[in-house]
Amino acid sequence: MTMPSDPTVTMFETGTQPETQPGTQQWTIDPARVSVVIPTLNAGAYLPALLPALAGQGLAPAQFLIVDSESDDDSCAAFRAFGATVVGIERRTFNHGGTRQRAVEMRPEADVVVMLTQDAIPQAPDTIARLVDAFADPQVGMAYGRQLPRTVARGIERHARLTNYPPASETRSLEDRARSGVKTVFCSDSFAAYRTAALAAVGGFPEDAFFAEDQLVAGQMLIKGWRIAYRGDAEVIHSHGYTIAEEFRRYFDVGVFHGRNRWLLDTFGRAEGEGLRFIRSELTYLARHDPLQLPSAVTRTFAKYAGYKMGSREAKLSNRWKQRLSMQPFYWRQRDRAERQA
């Protein structure tokens, strides 16, 4: 069985989670020209940790742009009380690529736009400054930071973060594809930043990107001659404990993503070898640190493979089936409505 890799997975040596120390990083980019975009939906559970972390980042509250998809809780009121700019959109119109592009267009004064998700918690007062510092290199068009596992994470969840996000920083260019293959475009909009001039040069975020919009932009930037920076010293807590069914659905989306974006694999390399290396790394890590999760890991591997294969054959499936199989059912509902109205 050939196992593809999740486009949000790369292969680095598994490390241990360091203790986070208070930062001393100074801004090397004018902080007044930085904007932080956070798409939200019922973010209330995260606000007790998120709002104090944002308050300590050295940015004015109004520099945080909240794009909210009709939350049912009090999170919008809390963000407004914090001083953030809150813009509401209809939940049914949310799209990972298009929504972020519209947010960038709302901040024309920004030289750098930071993308953050509501469940990614900065771990030091200079977390965002450290990420933005990557743009002191004029060739860097995009940067992303380190994601650490939640304290409650078990072996499978912990391994994914510690393996994909090592402590050492690096900068990648198109030439690195010979060494890193498809890993060259790895990044994550859970905590990433974009030079707006570079983003505009590649046409911005794709309007119809339902998944991995960050890696589509990264690939285009590398082709255009920009560089991608990973900052291992800019840390957020962000991880997920997916169920086996959710792993299937996520890899269904990976299959759709790869099928629709063959140019990415053709340019940077196939993904299957990375998936096999990840499996070996995961099993070795679990054998040492959480052996009781080994059966679950094996089951998840088959679920991922099945999901990927079904996703790669999306053309044979109806939108109704895609809604059931995908982690992004709202996207397929949008497509279904658009087709009926056409």
mmCIF file of C-alpha atoms in Angstrom:
data_model
loop_
_atom_site.group_PDB
_atom_site.id
_atom_site.type_symbol
_atom_site.label_atom_id
_atom_site.label_comp_id
_atom_site.label_asym_id
_atom_site.label_seq_id
_atom_site.Cartn_x
_atom_site.Cartn_y
_atom_site.Cartn_z
ATOM 1 C CA MET A 1 0.000 0.000 0.000
ATOM 2 C CA THR A 2 1.424 3.373 -1.015
ATOM 3 C CA MET A 3 0.519 6.004 1.499
ATOM 4 C CA PRO A 4 0.240 9.631 0.375
ATOM 5 C CA SER A 5 1.206 12.421 2.684
ATOM 6 C CA ASP A 6 -1.134 15.014 4.104
ATOM 7 C CA PRO A 7 -0.159 18.352 2.501
ATOM 8 C CA THR A 8 -0.007 19.673 6.069
ATOM 9 C CA VAL A 9 2.646 17.091 7.035
ATOM 10 C CA THR A 10 6.394 17.261 6.652
ATOM 11 C CA MET A 11 9.155 15.003 7.898
ATOM 12 C CA PHE A 12 11.609 16.225 10.491
ATOM 13 C CA GLU A 13 13.189 14.414 13.393
ATOM 14 C CA THR A 14 10.900 14.217 16.388
ATOM 15 C CA GLY A 15 12.058 16.465 19.193
ATOM 16 C CA THR A 16 10.905 17.282 22.677
ATOM 17 C CA GLN A 17 8.778 20.258 23.550
ATOM 18 C CA PRO A 18 10.873 23.004 25.125
ATOM 19 C CA GLU A 19 9.665 25.263 27.863
ATOM 20 C CA THR A 20 8.585 28.596 26.452
ATOM 21 C CA GLN A 21 10.628 31.526 27.743
ATOM 22 C CA PRO A 22 9.556 35.176 27.693
ATOM 23 C CA GLY A 23 10.777 36.689 24.441
ATOM 24 C CA THR A 24 12.977 39.688 23.818
ATOM 25 C CA GLN A 25 12.596 39.973 20.055
ATOM 26 C CA GLN A 26 12.428 43.532 18.744
ATOM 27 C CA TRP A 27 10.389 44.505 15.698
ATOM 28 C CA THR A 28 12.473 44.643 12.525
ATOM 29 C CA ILE A 29 9.406 45.489 10.411
ATOM 30 C CA ASP A 30 7.277 48.526 11.254
ATOM 31 C CA PRO A 31 4.604 47.033 13.553
ATOM 32 C CA ALA A 32 2.152 49.723 12.459
ATOM 33 C CA ARG A 33 2.205 48.090 9.007
ATOM 34 C CA VAL A 34 1.260 44.648 10.371
ATOM 35 C CA SER A 35 -2.291 43.305 10.496
ATOM 36 C CA VAL A 36 -3.483 40.059 12.084
ATOM 37 C CA VAL A 37 -6.458 38.232 10.541
ATOM 38 C CA ILE A 38 -8.401 35.663 12.577
ATOM 39 C CA PRO A 39 -11.386 33.849 10.990
ATOM 40 C CA THR A 40 -13.763 32.830 13.772
ATOM 41 C CA LEU A 41 -16.811 30.724 14.461
ATOM 42 C CA ASN A 42 -17.960 30.395 18.084
ATOM 43 C CA ALA A 43 -14.493 31.133 19.446
ATOM 44 C CA GLY A 44 -15.647 31.702 23.015
ATOM 45 C CA ALA A 45 -13.961 28.640 24.512
ATOM 46 C CA TYR A 46 -10.542 29.880 23.371
ATOM 47 C CA LEU A 47 -10.832 33.525 24.395
ATOM 48 C CA PRO A 48 -9.667 33.203 28.036
ATOM 49 C CA ALA A 49 -6.258 32.147 26.676
ATOM 50 C CA LEU A 50 -6.289 33.900 23.297
ATOM 51 C CA LEU A 51 -7.202 37.483 24.250
ATOM 52 C CA PRO A 52 -4.477 37.947 26.912
ATOM 53 C CA ALA A 53 -1.949 36.422 24.496
ATOM 54 C CA LEU A 54 -2.971 38.867 21.757
ATOM 55 C CA ALA A 55 -2.921 41.817 24.161
ATOM 56 C CA GLY A 56 0.748 41.184 24.892
ATOM 57 C CA GLN A 57 1.961 41.124 21.276
ATOM 58 C CA GLY A 58 2.839 44.814 20.993
ATOM 59 C CA LEU A 59 0.139 45.612 18.428
ATOM 60 C CA ALA A 60 -2.804 47.984 18.749
ATOM 61 C CA PRO A 61 -6.093 46.100 19.282
ATOM 62 C CA ALA A 62 -7.525 47.573 16.071
ATOM 63 C CA GLN A 63 -4.765 45.806 14.105
ATOM 64 C CA PHE A 64 -6.534 42.506 14.796
ATOM 65 C CA LEU A 65 -9.174 41.857 12.131
ATOM 66 C CA ILE A 66 -11.786 39.282 13.142
ATOM 67 C CA VAL A 67 -13.775 37.766 10.266
ATOM 68 C CA ASP A 68 -16.679 36.045 11.955
ATOM 69 C CA SER A 69 -19.036 33.508 10.368
ATOM 70 C CA GLU A 70 -22.260 34.234 12.298
ATOM 71 C CA SER A 71 -21.108 33.018 15.709
ATOM 72 C CA ASP A 72 -23.852 31.944 18.093
ATOM 73 C CA ASP A 73 -21.881 32.782 21.251
ATOM 74 C CA ASP A 74 -20.603 36.061 22.726
ATOM 75 C CA SER A 75 -17.189 35.940 21.072
ATOM 76 C CA CYS A 76 -17.849 38.883 18.727
ATOM 77 C CA ALA A 77 -18.808 41.089 21.669
ATOM 78 C CA ALA A 78 -15.660 40.003 23.497
ATOM 79 C CA PHE A 79 -13.456 40.823 20.516
ATOM 80 C CA ARG A 80 -15.098 44.240 20.142
ATOM 81 C CA ALA A 81 -14.588 44.937 23.848
ATOM 82 C CA PHE A 82 -10.939 43.997 23.352
ATOM 83 C CA GLY A 83 -10.754 46.642 20.630
ATOM 84 C CA ALA A 84 -10.396 44.392 17.580
ATOM 85 C CA THR A 85 -12.047 45.171 14.273
ATOM 86 C CA VAL A 86 -14.876 42.672 13.770
ATOM 87 C CA VAL A 87 -16.410 41.991 10.355
ATOM 88 C CA GLY A 88 -19.275 39.552 9.988
ATOM 89 C CA ILE A 89 -19.905 37.306 6.998
ATOM 90 C CA GLU A 90 -22.604 34.762 6.264
ATOM 91 C CA ARG A 91 -21.534 31.353 7.463
ATOM 92 C CA ARG A 92 -22.510 29.742 4.181
ATOM 93 C CA THR A 93 -20.132 32.022 2.253
ATOM 94 C CA PHE A 94 -16.972 31.101 4.180
ATOM 95 C CA ASN A 95 -14.153 29.733 2.051
ATOM 96 C CA HIS A 96 -10.590 29.148 3.235
ATOM 97 C CA GLY A 97 -9.066 30.929 0.268
ATOM 98 C CA GLY A 98 -11.656 33.512 -0.710
ATOM 99 C CA THR A 99 -12.439 34.662 2.827
ATOM 100 C CA ARG A 100 -8.756 35.227 3.615
ATOM 101 C CA GLN A 101 -8.244 37.113 0.368
ATOM 102 C CA ARG A 102 -11.117 39.464 1.161
ATOM 103 C CA ALA A 103 -9.636 40.018 4.636
ATOM 104 C CA VAL A 104 -6.285 40.974 3.097
ATOM 105 C CA GLU A 105 -8.071 43.437 0.807
ATOM 106 C CA MET A 106 -9.668 45.031 3.891
ATOM 107 C CA ARG A 107 -6.165 45.943 5.108
ATOM 108 C CA PRO A 108 -4.579 47.790 2.140
ATOM 109 C CA GLU A 109 -2.240 49.663 4.485
ATOM 110 C CA ALA A 110 -0.558 46.469 5.715
ATOM 111 C CA ASP A 111 2.871 45.413 4.474
ATOM 112 C CA VAL A 112 2.555 42.109 6.325
ATOM 113 C CA VAL A 113 -0.622 40.179 7.110
ATOM 114 C CA VAL A 114 -0.506 37.494 9.782
ATOM 115 C CA MET A 115 -2.998 34.642 9.586
ATOM 116 C CA LEU A 116 -4.025 33.046 12.881
ATOM 117 C CA THR A 117 -6.789 30.612 13.781
ATOM 118 C CA GLN A 118 -8.934 31.045 16.866
ATOM 119 C CA ASP A 119 -7.468 27.974 18.571
ATOM 120 C CA ALA A 120 -3.786 28.893 18.044
ATOM 121 C CA ILE A 121 -2.473 30.515 21.229
ATOM 122 C CA PRO A 122 0.758 32.566 21.059
ATOM 123 C CA GLN A 123 3.198 31.422 23.721
ATOM 124 C CA ALA A 124 5.322 34.537 24.304
ATOM 125 C CA PRO A 125 4.833 38.326 24.188
ATOM 126 C CA ASP A 126 6.943 38.507 21.046
ATOM 127 C CA THR A 127 5.551 35.495 19.178
ATOM 128 C CA ILE A 128 4.158 37.584 16.318
ATOM 129 C CA ALA A 129 7.232 39.843 16.244
ATOM 130 C CA ARG A 130 9.467 36.786 15.874
ATOM 131 C CA LEU A 131 7.383 35.530 12.953
ATOM 132 C CA VAL A 132 7.311 38.917 11.247
ATOM 133 C CA ASP A 133 11.079 39.215 11.726
ATOM 134 C CA ALA A 134 11.449 36.716 8.864
ATOM 135 C CA PHE A 135 10.569 39.544 6.455
ATOM 136 C CA ALA A 136 13.777 41.379 7.317
ATOM 137 C CA ASP A 137 15.030 39.172 4.479
ATOM 138 C CA PRO A 138 13.626 40.952 1.394
ATOM 139 C CA GLN A 139 13.396 37.657 -0.509
ATOM 140 C CA VAL A 140 10.966 36.087 1.997
ATOM 141 C CA GLY A 141 7.389 36.232 0.781
ATOM 142 C CA MET A 142 5.802 34.010 3.418
ATOM 143 C CA ALA A 143 6.657 32.753 6.906
ATOM 144 C CA TYR A 144 5.060 30.319 9.316
ATOM 145 C CA GLY A 145 5.672 29.496 12.945
ATOM 146 C CA ARG A 146 6.025 26.520 15.207
ATOM 147 C CA GLN A 147 2.913 24.707 16.444
ATOM 148 C CA LEU A 148 3.214 22.801 19.713
ATOM 149 C CA PRO A 149 0.819 20.099 20.965
ATOM 150 C CA ARG A 150 -1.804 20.763 23.591
ATOM 151 C CA THR A 151 -0.955 19.634 27.115
ATOM 152 C CA VAL A 152 -3.727 17.001 26.877
ATOM 153 C CA ALA A 153 -2.400 15.590 23.597
ATOM 154 C CA ARG A 154 -1.623 11.897 23.460
ATOM 155 C CA GLY A 155 1.074 10.225 21.390
ATOM 156 C CA ILE A 156 -0.466 10.405 17.914
ATOM 157 C CA GLU A 157 -1.380 14.079 18.217
ATOM 158 C CA ARG A 158 1.902 14.968 19.931
ATOM 159 C CA HIS A 159 4.061 13.180 17.368
ATOM 160 C CA ALA A 160 2.417 15.021 14.474
ATOM 161 C CA ARG A 161 3.268 18.429 15.936
ATOM 162 C CA LEU A 162 6.743 17.648 17.253
ATOM 163 C CA THR A 163 7.702 16.022 13.949
ATOM 164 C CA ASN A 164 6.230 18.635 11.629
ATOM 165 C CA TYR A 165 7.391 21.670 13.610
ATOM 166 C CA PRO A 166 10.986 21.299 14.876
ATOM 167 C CA PRO A 167 12.784 23.913 16.979
ATOM 168 C CA ALA A 168 15.288 24.833 14.246
ATOM 169 C CA SER A 169 14.325 27.599 11.815
ATOM 170 C CA GLU A 170 14.985 27.391 8.079
ATOM 171 C CA THR A 171 14.356 29.249 4.824
ATOM 172 C CA ARG A 172 13.444 27.399 1.616
ATOM 173 C CA SER A 173 13.609 28.349 -2.050
ATOM 174 C CA LEU A 174 12.586 26.593 -5.261
ATOM 175 C CA GLU A 175 16.016 24.962 -5.463
ATOM 176 C CA ASP A 176 15.242 23.028 -2.277
ATOM 177 C CA ARG A 177 12.691 20.882 -4.096
ATOM 178 C CA ALA A 178 15.521 18.561 -5.161
ATOM 179 C CA ARG A 179 16.180 17.839 -1.484
ATOM 180 C CA SER A 180 12.773 18.313 0.129
ATOM 181 C CA GLY A 181 10.302 17.465 -2.644
ATOM 182 C CA VAL A 182 6.721 18.366 -1.814
ATOM 183 C CA LYS A 183 7.817 19.310 1.718
ATOM 184 C CA THR A 184 9.231 22.471 0.185
ATOM 185 C CA VAL A 185 5.746 24.032 0.111
ATOM 186 C CA PHE A 186 4.765 22.988 3.612
ATOM 187 C CA CYS A 187 3.245 25.772 5.730
ATOM 188 C CA SER A 188 0.117 26.401 7.771
ATOM 189 C CA ASP A 189 -2.320 29.302 7.971
ATOM 190 C CA SER A 190 -3.013 28.392 11.585
ATOM 191 C CA PHE A 191 -0.023 30.667 12.186
ATOM 192 C CA ALA A 192 1.542 32.207 9.110
ATOM 193 C CA ALA A 193 2.410 35.629 7.706
ATOM 194 C CA TYR A 194 2.516 37.046 4.189
ATOM 195 C CA ARG A 195 4.318 39.948 2.611
ATOM 196 C CA THR A 196 1.357 41.586 0.900
ATOM 197 C CA ALA A 197 3.430 42.570 -2.148
ATOM 198 C CA ALA A 198 4.457 38.938 -2.648
ATOM 199 C CA LEU A 199 0.900 37.734 -2.109
ATOM 200 C CA ALA A 200 -0.375 40.182 -4.720
ATOM 201 C CA ALA A 201 2.367 39.112 -7.135
ATOM 202 C CA VAL A 202 0.946 35.557 -7.203
ATOM 203 C CA GLY A 203 -2.675 36.675 -7.471
ATOM 204 C CA GLY A 204 -3.582 36.398 -3.789
ATOM 205 C CA PHE A 205 -5.351 33.481 -2.179
ATOM 206 C CA PRO A 206 -7.301 31.334 -4.661
ATOM 207 C CA GLU A 207 -10.997 32.139 -4.434
ATOM 208 C CA ASP A 208 -12.114 28.516 -4.682
ATOM 209 C CA ALA A 209 -9.526 26.962 -2.334
ATOM 210 C CA PHE A 210 -11.436 24.796 0.112
ATOM 211 C CA PHE A 211 -8.293 23.253 1.611
ATOM 212 C CA ALA A 212 -4.535 23.993 1.875
ATOM 213 C CA GLU A 213 -4.838 27.469 0.384
ATOM 214 C CA ASP A 214 -1.588 28.302 2.170
ATOM 215 C CA GLN A 215 0.379 25.686 0.245
ATOM 216 C CA LEU A 216 -1.055 26.762 -3.089
ATOM 217 C CA VAL A 217 0.212 30.278 -2.392
ATOM 218 C CA ALA A 218 3.554 28.930 -1.146
ATOM 219 C CA GLY A 219 4.063 26.944 -4.335
ATOM 220 C CA GLN A 220 3.307 29.942 -6.519
ATOM 221 C CA MET A 221 5.628 32.158 -4.491
ATOM 222 C CA LEU A 222 8.513 29.712 -4.788
ATOM 223 C CA ILE A 223 8.003 29.480 -8.549
ATOM 224 C CA LYS A 224 8.048 33.292 -8.739
ATOM 225 C CA GLY A 225 11.383 33.422 -6.909
ATOM 226 C CA TRP A 226 10.245 34.219 -3.372
ATOM 227 C CA ARG A 227 11.414 32.254 -0.337
ATOM 228 C CA ILE A 228 9.432 30.563 2.463
ATOM 229 C CA ALA A 229 10.662 30.962 6.041
ATOM 230 C CA TYR A 230 9.924 28.673 8.975
ATOM 231 C CA ARG A 231 10.458 30.265 12.379
ATOM 232 C CA GLY A 232 10.937 27.653 15.059
ATOM 233 C CA ASP A 233 11.263 30.368 17.702
ATOM 234 C CA ALA A 234 7.751 31.765 17.046
ATOM 235 C CA GLU A 235 5.500 29.351 18.917
ATOM 236 C CA VAL A 236 1.770 28.781 19.303
ATOM 237 C CA ILE A 237 -0.095 25.977 20.997
ATOM 238 C CA HIS A 238 -2.218 24.370 18.306
ATOM 239 C CA SER A 239 -3.076 20.716 17.702
ATOM 240 C CA HIS A 240 -6.091 18.483 17.146
ATOM 241 C CA GLY A 241 -7.090 15.093 18.468
ATOM 242 C CA TYR A 242 -8.840 13.743 15.367
ATOM 243 C CA THR A 243 -11.044 10.681 15.545
ATOM 244 C CA ILE A 244 -10.502 7.885 13.031
ATOM 245 C CA ALA A 245 -13.551 9.075 11.074
ATOM 246 C CA GLU A 246 -12.133 12.597 10.994
ATOM 247 C CA GLU A 247 -8.796 11.259 9.737
ATOM 248 C CA PHE A 248 -10.686 9.584 6.880
ATOM 249 C CA ARG A 249 -12.475 12.826 6.038
ATOM 250 C CA ARG A 250 -9.312 14.880 6.216
ATOM 251 C CA TYR A 251 -7.508 12.566 3.831
ATOM 252 C CA PHE A 252 -10.507 12.578 1.532
ATOM 253 C CA ASP A 253 -9.859 16.313 1.276
ATOM 254 C CA VAL A 254 -6.154 15.658 0.690
ATOM 255 C CA GLY A 255 -7.084 13.397 -2.226
ATOM 256 C CA VAL A 256 -9.326 16.076 -3.701
ATOM 257 C CA PHE A 257 -6.602 18.691 -3.181
ATOM 258 C CA HIS A 258 -3.923 16.649 -4.946
ATOM 259 C CA GLY A 259 -6.267 15.709 -7.766
ATOM 260 C CA ARG A 260 -7.179 19.326 -8.435
ATOM 261 C CA ASN A 261 -3.612 20.633 -8.124
ATOM 262 C CA ARG A 262 -1.465 18.225 -10.103
ATOM 263 C CA TRP A 263 0.908 21.078 -10.906
ATOM 264 C CA LEU A 264 2.014 21.150 -7.276
ATOM 265 C CA LEU A 265 3.140 17.518 -7.312
ATOM 266 C CA ASP A 266 4.501 17.781 -10.835
ATOM 267 C CA THR A 267 6.640 20.755 -9.812
ATOM 268 C CA PHE A 268 7.769 19.719 -6.346
ATOM 269 C CA GLY A 269 7.480 15.936 -6.290
ATOM 270 C CA ARG A 270 5.114 13.153 -5.344
ATOM 271 C CA ALA A 271 3.770 12.803 -1.821
ATOM 272 C CA GLU A 272 3.654 9.045 -1.273
ATOM 273 C CA GLY A 273 7.214 8.619 0.001
ATOM 274 C CA GLU A 274 6.695 11.285 2.641
ATOM 275 C CA GLY A 275 3.623 9.468 3.894
ATOM 276 C CA LEU A 276 5.539 6.209 4.329
ATOM 277 C CA ARG A 277 8.333 7.960 6.209
ATOM 278 C CA PHE A 278 5.771 9.609 8.454
ATOM 279 C CA ILE A 279 4.173 6.233 9.255
ATOM 280 C CA ARG A 280 7.530 4.731 10.231
ATOM 281 C CA SER A 281 8.351 7.746 12.375
ATOM 282 C CA GLU A 282 4.953 7.648 14.055
ATOM 283 C CA LEU A 283 5.121 3.944 14.909
ATOM 284 C CA THR A 284 8.638 4.328 16.306
ATOM 285 C CA TYR A 285 7.581 7.291 18.434
ATOM 286 C CA LEU A 286 4.481 5.539 19.766
ATOM 287 C CA ALA A 287 6.410 2.373 20.596
ATOM 288 C CA ARG A 288 8.636 4.488 22.837
ATOM 289 C CA HIS A 289 6.169 6.995 24.274
ATOM 290 C CA ASP A 290 2.569 5.752 23.993
ATOM 291 C CA PRO A 291 2.423 2.086 22.909
ATOM 292 C CA LEU A 292 -1.263 1.782 23.748
ATOM 293 C CA GLN A 293 -1.992 3.992 20.733
ATOM 294 C CA LEU A 294 -0.238 1.704 18.243
ATOM 295 C CA PRO A 295 -3.446 -0.163 17.222
ATOM 296 C CA SER A 296 -5.189 3.170 16.681
ATOM 297 C CA ALA A 297 -2.289 4.415 14.551
ATOM 298 C CA VAL A 298 -2.457 1.351 12.313
ATOM 299 C CA THR A 299 -6.222 1.707 11.907
ATOM 300 C CA ARG A 300 -5.820 5.392 11.118
ATOM 301 C CA THR A 301 -3.288 4.602 8.415
ATOM 302 C CA PHE A 302 -5.830 2.461 6.562
ATOM 303 C CA ALA A 303 -8.547 5.088 7.107
ATOM 304 C CA LYS A 304 -6.280 7.800 5.657
ATOM 305 C CA TYR A 305 -5.433 5.649 2.654
ATOM 306 C CA ALA A 306 -9.084 4.846 1.966
ATOM 307 C CA GLY A 307 -10.075 8.489 2.338
ATOM 308 C CA TYR A 308 -7.297 9.632 0.022
ATOM 309 C CA LYS A 309 -8.235 7.155 -2.685
ATOM 310 C CA MET A 310 -11.896 8.170 -2.547
ATOM 311 C CA GLY A 311 -10.963 11.847 -2.647
ATOM 312 C CA SER A 312 -8.745 11.331 -5.670
ATOM 313 C CA ARG A 313 -11.835 9.990 -7.457
ATOM 314 C CA GLU A 314 -14.111 12.869 -6.510
ATOM 315 C CA ALA A 315 -15.276 13.311 -10.108
ATOM 316 C CA LYS A 316 -17.259 10.098 -9.764
ATOM 317 C CA LEU A 317 -19.057 11.259 -6.614
ATOM 318 C CA SER A 318 -22.075 13.503 -6.238
ATOM 319 C CA ASN A 319 -21.891 16.670 -4.147
ATOM 320 C CA ARG A 320 -24.160 15.003 -1.615
ATOM 321 C CA TRP A 321 -21.621 12.220 -1.092
ATOM 322 C CA LYS A 322 -18.789 14.727 -0.933
ATOM 323 C CA GLN A 323 -20.595 16.563 1.854
ATOM 324 C CA ARG A 324 -20.731 13.324 3.831
ATOM 325 C CA LEU A 325 -17.106 12.355 3.216
ATOM 326 C CA SER A 326 -15.333 15.708 3.560
ATOM 327 C CA MET A 327 -14.097 17.683 6.565
ATOM 328 C CA GLN A 328 -15.366 20.745 4.687
ATOM 329 C CA PRO A 329 -19.063 19.964 4.051
ATOM 330 C CA PHE A 330 -19.914 23.676 3.847
ATOM 331 C CA TYR A 331 -17.789 23.971 0.704
ATOM 332 C CA TRP A 332 -19.708 21.237 -1.081
ATOM 333 C CA ARG A 333 -23.018 22.722 0.022
ATOM 334 C CA GLN A 334 -21.935 25.984 -1.591
ATOM 335 C CA ARG A 335 -21.076 24.143 -4.791
ATOM 336 C CA ASP A 336 -24.396 22.342 -4.705
ATOM 337 C CA ARG A 337 -26.318 25.617 -4.388
ATOM 338 C CA ALA A 338 -24.287 27.234 -7.158
ATOM 339 C CA GLU A 339 -24.973 24.334 -9.521
ATOM 340 C CA ARG A 340 -28.706 24.453 -8.825
ATOM 341 C CA GLN A 341 -28.799 28.216 -9.462
ATOM 342 C CA ALA A 342 -26.774 27.986 -12.688
#
